[in-house]
Amino acid sequence: MTNTNKQLLLGNKAVARGLYEAGVCFISSYPGTPSTEVTEEAVKYDDIYCEWAPNEKVAMEAAFGACLAGRRSFCAQKHVGLNVAADPLYTMSYTGVNAGMVICVADDAGMHSSQNEQDSRHHAIAAKVPMLEPSDSAEALEFTKTAYQISEQFDTPVLLKMCTRVAHSQSLAPIGERTVPDRPYEKNIGKYVMMPGNAKRRHPIVEERTRLLTAYAETTPLNRVEMGGTEIGIITASTSYQYVKEVFGDTVSILKLGMANPLPVDLIRSFAAKVDKLYVVEELDPIIENHVRALGIPVTGKEILPLVDEFSQNLIAEAFGQKKESAYSIADAIPARPPVMCAGCPHRGLFYTLKKNKCTVLGDIGCYTLGAVPPLGAIEMTLCMGASIGALHGFNKVRGSESEGKTVAVIGDSTFMHSGMTGLANVAYNQSNSTIIIVDNSITGMTGHQQNPTTGYNIKGDPAGKIDLEALCRAMGFERVSVVDPYDLEECDRVLKQELAAPAPSVIISRRPCALLKYVRHNPPLRVNTDKCVGCKSCMRVGCPAISIRNGKAHIDNTLCVGCNVCSQLCHFGALEDSGKEA
Amino acid sequence: METKNIMIVGVGGQGSLLASKLLGHLLLSQGYDVKVSEVHGMSQRGGSVVTYVRYGDQVHSPIIDRGEADFIVSFEILEAARWLSYLKKDGQIVTNTQMIDPMPVITGAAEYPQDLEAKLKASGARVDALDCLKLAEEAGSSKAVNIVLLGRLSHYFDLPEDAWMASLEANVPPKFLAMNKKAFALGRDY
């Protein structure tokens, strides 16, 4: 076997390569696992303009503007990001495009890094736009390019659906050349101004387009039949196809659907007619299955396969009655190893202070969501991007003085830019006595360090516009805006008490850069003075992964400790000392 | 050739992504079809992480399931125990003996199991356990645990040493190359 001209590419990197080859000129995205690397890889091509937008809605609108102006454009987001961008999406379905536009949405079955497990195919159906669904990196690259052809041929935005196992798996993909199409911009009010009169004329065009796309789905090579044994026929897609191939090889027949919307009709009927028993193997919701049932074809799917979590080859083998056993085991209970805030994480000191003050904390989406896990256990609600502030307002409005003095919202800098500002406007406008804490670690942390409008740098790391959080909050009507260093527990405690007691809405900015940022200089690791340490475990209350108890005394892992000194402020015996040696 | 499976397990932040990158590069250079599946995002924050490397004539699934791993390469011994059920009959574990307490152990909600190396061996599994942190420090950096492990893994592969070195050269910065080569040799010759 030769691998000439093929590269081992991460699925997301293959999409980026496809964007390059398709001549895409403009990309605007908001980071979100598992979609982030598409944009991070695309920015490495100098020929493509890339940016991080404040949120997915803005990103999609920017990409729409670029395609309207006549250049192929793109935006990427995770599944829940598409909810934020659903508003432009559903009407872009009506306007169609000028140059091609593709929207990548990455689902996270198994919730490796997400707050829900929604199936994005519902958005494609509801917005009436085509959706392609690759099953490995080669398809990710090829389908990306095909998506632009479909977009321009059928005058529609096209969704490209990734999932964690396709986005974050590397497999071989062939590399091609870049060609850049260019379309002139032409004024067309009837097509691009979606007011009722125009939209009424566009809607039938959308329905006709779906009919034409269904005809396309019958014959496109995106959907393919692999005939094998005919006792069992399986309709499948995405990563599920790979598991089916792994389990059954050529012993069954497979209809592999690369186009998730619209689904073919005749192709499915003819495939079903060739096999004795028909199955659908798809992760999450029974979308293909329900389509097959609606055609009146007997089929088995979710009777034997789960609606929840991601699939694997063993899961499918067992659903089809094959037994899978482990060869080895040990009797000991293996303690779980959940993710934790890093040693030196600036969020730790703040959450310790909130817990100490017995605050009710409404949280948000980011690394700081880990403030909910033991031993901090400080966060009591996390819903979606920006919800902390919106919910705090409602909570305080109905509970009044009972909650105002002890309830806070905690939101990160990037999440605040994404959708916290509108919640803040509501607090300022409708006047709840709410205390909002912006944990400003000067980066979008959890998705792996992306710049945002508060950092002063763009996606390439070059200087960019910088939004001043203090000035912004004041301009929105907050007279009480204070800044604290979360490494300073005394200051955090004092300011928190003061702002909770104040009879006016307030913002506390807890500011210190993420400890993992390369430019952050750390102190030498602390050292335990075992003569002074009495093993009281006070230092363990902050849940730092660098601290454990060995032989009844505190022990500091000097490969992890960054000398933030949060723990030493909790020690009543002065047992945690500067080691004085360089890290 | 039947598809072969290597699982790389450890604690987020230990450098398993470089190990899988290097293995992917190596196996590709030998003409195999290769798939590598990684974990990004929240689990990387000090959680249990797993990377799957599969190679053969044609690889379908990107992941490795229970009872399928020919090799489990573990950066931390509790993680070797956690993923033991993924080992294939007669598969090989190559593990660092380093112990990193997970948060439930730190908070006292759970205990770190004792004598894991002996228990893993008693399960009947083939276990090659070595103190990679010590060897990495001997090579010049505690960060080279991943390369020490790969050096040890290379011992079980019938591949020319040149091929391993070429992958090392292609994936580590030149200024760390000598140190990493030493780490590799210390693992291989352990």
Short mmCIF file of N, CA and C in Angstrom, two decimals, chain A residues 180-285:
data_model
loop_
_atom_site.label_atom_id
_atom_site.label_comp_id
_atom_site.label_asym_id
_atom_site.label_seq_id
_atom_site.Cartn_x
_atom_site.Cartn_y
_atom_site.Cartn_z
N VAL A 180 -9.99 29.54 -6.64
CA VAL A 180 -10.83 30.55 -6.00
C VAL A 180 -11.88 31.09 -6.96
N PRO A 181 -13.15 30.70 -6.80
CA PRO A 181 -14.20 31.31 -7.63
C PRO A 181 -14.55 32.70 -7.12
N ASP A 182 -15.07 33.52 -7.98
CA ASP A 182 -15.42 34.90 -7.60
C ASP A 182 -16.73 35.25 -8.29
N ARG A 183 -17.70 35.71 -7.52
CA ARG A 183 -18.97 36.11 -8.11
C ARG A 183 -19.20 37.58 -7.80
N PRO A 184 -19.69 38.36 -8.77
CA PRO A 184 -19.96 39.77 -8.47
C PRO A 184 -21.14 39.90 -7.52
N TYR A 185 -21.14 40.98 -6.74
CA TYR A 185 -22.32 41.27 -5.92
C TYR A 185 -23.31 42.02 -6.78
N GLU A 186 -24.56 41.59 -6.75
CA GLU A 186 -25.61 42.31 -7.47
C GLU A 186 -26.77 42.59 -6.53
N LYS A 187 -27.24 43.83 -6.55
CA LYS A 187 -28.38 44.22 -5.73
C LYS A 187 -29.60 43.38 -6.11
N ASN A 188 -30.28 42.79 -5.12
CA ASN A 188 -31.45 41.96 -5.40
C ASN A 188 -32.36 42.00 -4.17
N ILE A 189 -33.15 43.05 -4.07
CA ILE A 189 -33.97 43.29 -2.88
C ILE A 189 -34.95 42.15 -2.63
N GLY A 190 -35.53 41.63 -3.68
CA GLY A 190 -36.52 40.56 -3.54
C GLY A 190 -35.92 39.29 -2.94
N LYS A 191 -34.62 39.07 -3.17
CA LYS A 191 -33.96 37.86 -2.68
C LYS A 191 -33.34 38.07 -1.30
N TYR A 192 -32.83 39.25 -1.06
CA TYR A 192 -32.02 39.43 0.15
C TYR A 192 -32.68 40.26 1.26
N VAL A 193 -33.82 40.91 0.98
CA VAL A 193 -34.50 41.65 2.05
C VAL A 193 -35.70 40.83 2.51
N MET A 194 -35.55 40.16 3.64
CA MET A 194 -36.60 39.24 4.08
C MET A 194 -37.64 39.94 4.93
N MET A 195 -38.49 40.72 4.23
CA MET A 195 -39.69 41.23 4.88
C MET A 195 -40.86 40.41 4.33
N PRO A 196 -42.00 40.48 4.98
CA PRO A 196 -43.06 39.50 4.68
C PRO A 196 -43.34 39.29 3.18
N GLY A 197 -43.49 40.37 2.43
CA GLY A 197 -43.84 40.23 1.01
C GLY A 197 -42.81 39.41 0.26
N ASN A 198 -41.54 39.70 0.51
CA ASN A 198 -40.47 39.00 -0.18
C ASN A 198 -40.33 37.57 0.33
N ALA A 199 -40.44 37.43 1.65
CA ALA A 199 -40.27 36.10 2.24
C ALA A 199 -41.37 35.15 1.76
N LYS A 200 -42.59 35.68 1.58
CA LYS A 200 -43.67 34.85 1.05
C LYS A 200 -43.33 34.31 -0.33
N ARG A 201 -42.62 35.10 -1.12
CA ARG A 201 -42.23 34.63 -2.45
C ARG A 201 -41.05 33.66 -2.38
N ARG A 202 -40.23 33.81 -1.33
CA ARG A 202 -39.05 32.94 -1.22
C ARG A 202 -39.41 31.55 -0.67
N HIS A 203 -40.41 31.48 0.21
CA HIS A 203 -40.68 30.19 0.86
C HIS A 203 -40.99 29.06 -0.15
N PRO A 204 -41.84 29.30 -1.15
CA PRO A 204 -42.07 28.22 -2.13
C PRO A 204 -40.79 27.81 -2.86
N ILE A 205 -39.89 28.77 -3.03
CA ILE A 205 -38.62 28.45 -3.69
C ILE A 205 -37.82 27.48 -2.82
N VAL A 206 -37.89 27.70 -1.50
CA VAL A 206 -37.21 26.80 -0.56
C VAL A 206 -37.79 25.39 -0.67
N GLU A 207 -39.11 25.30 -0.74
CA GLU A 207 -39.75 23.97 -0.83
C GLU A 207 -39.38 23.27 -2.13
N GLU A 208 -39.36 24.03 -3.21
CA GLU A 208 -38.97 23.46 -4.50
C GLU A 208 -37.50 23.00 -4.46
N ARG A 209 -36.67 23.78 -3.77
CA ARG A 209 -35.25 23.43 -3.64
C ARG A 209 -35.11 22.09 -2.89
N THR A 210 -35.91 21.90 -1.86
CA THR A 210 -35.85 20.64 -1.12
C THR A 210 -36.22 19.46 -2.02
N ARG A 211 -37.22 19.69 -2.90
CA ARG A 211 -37.61 18.64 -3.84
C ARG A 211 -36.44 18.31 -4.77
N LEU A 212 -35.78 19.34 -5.28
CA LEU A 212 -34.64 19.13 -6.18
C LEU A 212 -33.47 18.46 -5.45
N LEU A 213 -33.26 18.87 -4.19
CA LEU A 213 -32.16 18.28 -3.40
C LEU A 213 -32.45 16.81 -3.08
N THR A 214 -33.73 16.48 -2.90
CA THR A 214 -34.09 15.08 -2.65
C THR A 214 -33.75 14.24 -3.89
N ALA A 215 -34.05 14.79 -5.07
CA ALA A 215 -33.70 14.10 -6.31
C ALA A 215 -32.18 13.94 -6.42
N TYR A 216 -31.46 14.99 -6.01
CA TYR A 216 -29.98 14.93 -6.00
C TYR A 216 -29.49 13.83 -5.07
N ALA A 217 -30.16 13.71 -3.90
CA ALA A 217 -29.75 12.72 -2.89
C ALA A 217 -29.92 11.29 -3.41
N GLU A 218 -30.82 11.09 -4.38
CA GLU A 218 -31.04 9.73 -4.92
C GLU A 218 -29.82 9.22 -5.67
N THR A 219 -29.08 10.13 -6.29
CA THR A 219 -28.01 9.69 -7.19
C THR A 219 -26.61 10.16 -6.79
N THR A 220 -26.51 11.08 -5.86
CA THR A 220 -25.18 11.60 -5.52
C THR A 220 -24.27 10.50 -4.95
N PRO A 221 -22.99 10.53 -5.31
CA PRO A 221 -22.06 9.58 -4.70
C PRO A 221 -21.84 9.81 -3.21
N LEU A 222 -22.38 10.91 -2.66
CA LEU A 222 -22.32 11.13 -1.20
C LEU A 222 -23.03 9.99 -0.48
N ASN A 223 -24.07 9.45 -1.12
CA ASN A 223 -24.78 8.28 -0.59
C ASN A 223 -24.36 7.07 -1.41
N ARG A 224 -23.95 6.00 -0.75
CA ARG A 224 -23.51 4.86 -1.54
C ARG A 224 -23.96 3.53 -0.92
N VAL A 225 -24.19 2.57 -1.83
CA VAL A 225 -24.58 1.23 -1.40
C VAL A 225 -23.36 0.33 -1.49
N GLU A 226 -23.10 -0.42 -0.42
CA GLU A 226 -22.03 -1.41 -0.43
C GLU A 226 -22.69 -2.77 -0.21
N MET A 227 -22.93 -3.49 -1.31
CA MET A 227 -23.62 -4.77 -1.19
C MET A 227 -22.68 -5.85 -0.68
N GLY A 228 -23.16 -6.60 0.31
CA GLY A 228 -22.44 -7.77 0.83
C GLY A 228 -23.49 -8.85 1.04
N GLY A 229 -23.45 -9.54 2.16
CA GLY A 229 -24.50 -10.50 2.47
C GLY A 229 -25.84 -9.79 2.52
N THR A 230 -26.91 -10.46 2.07
CA THR A 230 -28.20 -9.77 1.96
C THR A 230 -29.19 -10.16 3.07
N GLU A 231 -28.73 -10.98 4.01
CA GLU A 231 -29.62 -11.31 5.12
C GLU A 231 -29.92 -10.06 5.95
N ILE A 232 -28.87 -9.28 6.16
CA ILE A 232 -29.00 -8.05 6.94
C ILE A 232 -28.60 -6.85 6.07
N GLY A 233 -29.45 -5.83 6.08
CA GLY A 233 -29.11 -4.56 5.43
C GLY A 233 -29.09 -3.46 6.47
N ILE A 234 -28.05 -2.63 6.46
CA ILE A 234 -27.93 -1.58 7.47
C ILE A 234 -27.81 -0.21 6.81
N ILE A 235 -28.69 0.69 7.18
CA ILE A 235 -28.55 2.09 6.76
C ILE A 235 -27.84 2.81 7.88
N THR A 236 -26.76 3.51 7.55
CA THR A 236 -25.97 4.14 8.60
C THR A 236 -25.26 5.37 8.05
N ALA A 237 -24.60 6.13 8.94
CA ALA A 237 -23.94 7.37 8.55
C ALA A 237 -22.86 7.71 9.56
N SER A 238 -22.04 8.69 9.20
CA SER A 238 -21.05 9.27 10.11
C SER A 238 -20.17 8.17 10.73
N THR A 239 -19.79 8.37 11.98
CA THR A 239 -18.86 7.45 12.63
C THR A 239 -19.51 6.08 12.86
N SER A 240 -20.84 6.03 12.93
CA SER A 240 -21.54 4.75 13.08
C SER A 240 -21.21 3.81 11.92
N TYR A 241 -21.03 4.38 10.72
CA TYR A 241 -20.66 3.57 9.56
C TYR A 241 -19.35 2.83 9.82
N GLN A 242 -18.38 3.52 10.44
CA GLN A 242 -17.08 2.89 10.70
C GLN A 242 -17.23 1.74 11.69
N TYR A 243 -18.09 1.93 12.69
CA TYR A 243 -18.30 0.84 13.66
C TYR A 243 -18.99 -0.35 13.00
N VAL A 244 -19.96 -0.06 12.13
CA VAL A 244 -20.67 -1.14 11.42
C VAL A 244 -19.69 -1.93 10.55
N LYS A 245 -18.81 -1.22 9.84
CA LYS A 245 -17.81 -1.90 9.00
C LYS A 245 -16.87 -2.75 9.86
N GLU A 246 -16.52 -2.20 11.02
CA GLU A 246 -15.61 -2.90 11.93
C GLU A 246 -16.22 -4.23 12.39
N VAL A 247 -17.51 -4.19 12.69
CA VAL A 247 -18.18 -5.38 13.23
C VAL A 247 -18.53 -6.37 12.12
N PHE A 248 -19.05 -5.87 11.01
CA PHE A 248 -19.62 -6.77 10.01
C PHE A 248 -18.78 -6.94 8.74
N GLY A 249 -17.85 -6.03 8.49
CA GLY A 249 -17.07 -6.13 7.24
C GLY A 249 -18.01 -6.21 6.04
N ASP A 250 -17.81 -7.24 5.21
CA ASP A 250 -18.64 -7.40 4.01
C ASP A 250 -19.78 -8.40 4.20
N THR A 251 -20.00 -8.83 5.45
CA THR A 251 -21.02 -9.87 5.65
C THR A 251 -22.44 -9.33 5.58
N VAL A 252 -22.58 -8.02 5.63
CA VAL A 252 -23.91 -7.41 5.50
C VAL A 252 -23.88 -6.40 4.35
N SER A 253 -25.05 -5.94 3.94
CA SER A 253 -25.11 -4.86 2.95
C SER A 253 -25.33 -3.54 3.67
N ILE A 254 -24.71 -2.50 3.14
CA ILE A 254 -24.77 -1.20 3.82
C ILE A 254 -25.21 -0.10 2.85
N LEU A 255 -26.14 0.72 3.31
CA LEU A 255 -26.43 1.98 2.61
C LEU A 255 -25.83 3.07 3.48
N LYS A 256 -24.74 3.66 3.00
CA LYS A 256 -24.01 4.66 3.77
C LYS A 256 -24.45 6.03 3.29
N LEU A 257 -25.08 6.79 4.17
CA LEU A 257 -25.62 8.09 3.79
C LEU A 257 -24.64 9.21 4.16
N GLY A 258 -24.13 9.89 3.16
CA GLY A 258 -23.24 11.03 3.41
C GLY A 258 -24.03 12.33 3.44
N MET A 259 -25.29 12.24 3.02
CA MET A 259 -26.16 13.42 3.01
C MET A 259 -27.26 13.18 4.02
N ALA A 260 -27.21 13.95 5.11
CA ALA A 260 -28.15 13.73 6.21
C ALA A 260 -29.48 14.42 5.97
N ASN A 261 -29.47 15.44 5.11
CA ASN A 261 -30.72 16.14 4.77
C ASN A 261 -30.59 16.80 3.40
N PRO A 262 -31.59 16.65 2.51
CA PRO A 262 -32.72 15.74 2.67
C PRO A 262 -32.31 14.29 2.41
N LEU A 263 -33.09 13.37 2.97
CA LEU A 263 -32.79 11.95 2.79
C LEU A 263 -33.43 11.44 1.51
N PRO A 264 -32.78 10.50 0.84
CA PRO A 264 -33.35 9.95 -0.40
C PRO A 264 -34.56 9.07 -0.09
N VAL A 265 -35.39 8.83 -1.09
CA VAL A 265 -36.57 7.98 -0.93
C VAL A 265 -36.41 6.70 -1.76
N ASP A 266 -36.22 6.88 -3.08
CA ASP A 266 -36.12 5.70 -3.96
C ASP A 266 -34.91 4.85 -3.62
N LEU A 267 -33.80 5.52 -3.28
CA LEU A 267 -32.56 4.80 -2.94
C LEU A 267 -32.80 3.89 -1.74
N ILE A 268 -33.53 4.40 -0.76
CA ILE A 268 -33.81 3.61 0.44
C ILE A 268 -34.77 2.47 0.11
N ARG A 269 -35.79 2.76 -0.69
CA ARG A 269 -36.75 1.70 -1.10
C ARG A 269 -36.04 0.57 -1.83
N SER A 270 -35.17 0.92 -2.77
CA SER A 270 -34.52 -0.12 -3.57
C SER A 270 -33.53 -0.91 -2.71
N PHE A 271 -32.85 -0.22 -1.77
CA PHE A 271 -31.93 -0.93 -0.88
C PHE A 271 -32.71 -1.89 0.01
N ALA A 272 -33.81 -1.39 0.56
CA ALA A 272 -34.63 -2.22 1.46
C ALA A 272 -35.14 -3.47 0.74
N ALA A 273 -35.43 -3.32 -0.55
CA ALA A 273 -35.97 -4.45 -1.33
C ALA A 273 -34.92 -5.53 -1.55
N LYS A 274 -33.64 -5.17 -1.44
CA LYS A 274 -32.57 -6.14 -1.73
C LYS A 274 -32.13 -6.94 -0.51
N VAL A 275 -32.61 -6.57 0.68
CA VAL A 275 -32.14 -7.26 1.89
C VAL A 275 -33.32 -7.89 2.64
N ASP A 276 -33.01 -8.94 3.44
CA ASP A 276 -34.08 -9.65 4.15
C ASP A 276 -34.59 -8.82 5.33
N LYS A 277 -33.64 -8.28 6.12
CA LYS A 277 -34.07 -7.52 7.30
C LYS A 277 -33.30 -6.20 7.33
N LEU A 278 -34.03 -5.11 7.54
CA LEU A 278 -33.42 -3.78 7.45
C LEU A 278 -33.23 -3.16 8.84
N TYR A 279 -32.04 -2.61 9.06
CA TYR A 279 -31.71 -1.92 10.31
C TYR A 279 -31.23 -0.50 9.99
N VAL A 280 -31.41 0.39 10.97
CA VAL A 280 -30.76 1.70 10.91
C VAL A 280 -29.83 1.81 12.12
N VAL A 281 -28.57 2.15 11.89
CA VAL A 281 -27.63 2.36 12.99
C VAL A 281 -27.20 3.83 12.94
N GLU A 282 -27.73 4.63 13.87
CA GLU A 282 -27.39 6.05 13.93
C GLU A 282 -27.32 6.47 15.39
N GLU A 283 -26.33 7.34 15.71
CA GLU A 283 -26.20 7.87 17.07
C GLU A 283 -27.32 8.88 17.34
N LEU A 284 -27.66 9.01 18.61
CA LEU A 284 -28.65 9.98 19.10
C LEU A 284 -30.03 9.71 18.51
N ASP A 285 -30.64 10.69 17.86
CA ASP A 285 -32.07 10.57 17.56
C ASP A 285 -32.36 9.72 16.32
#
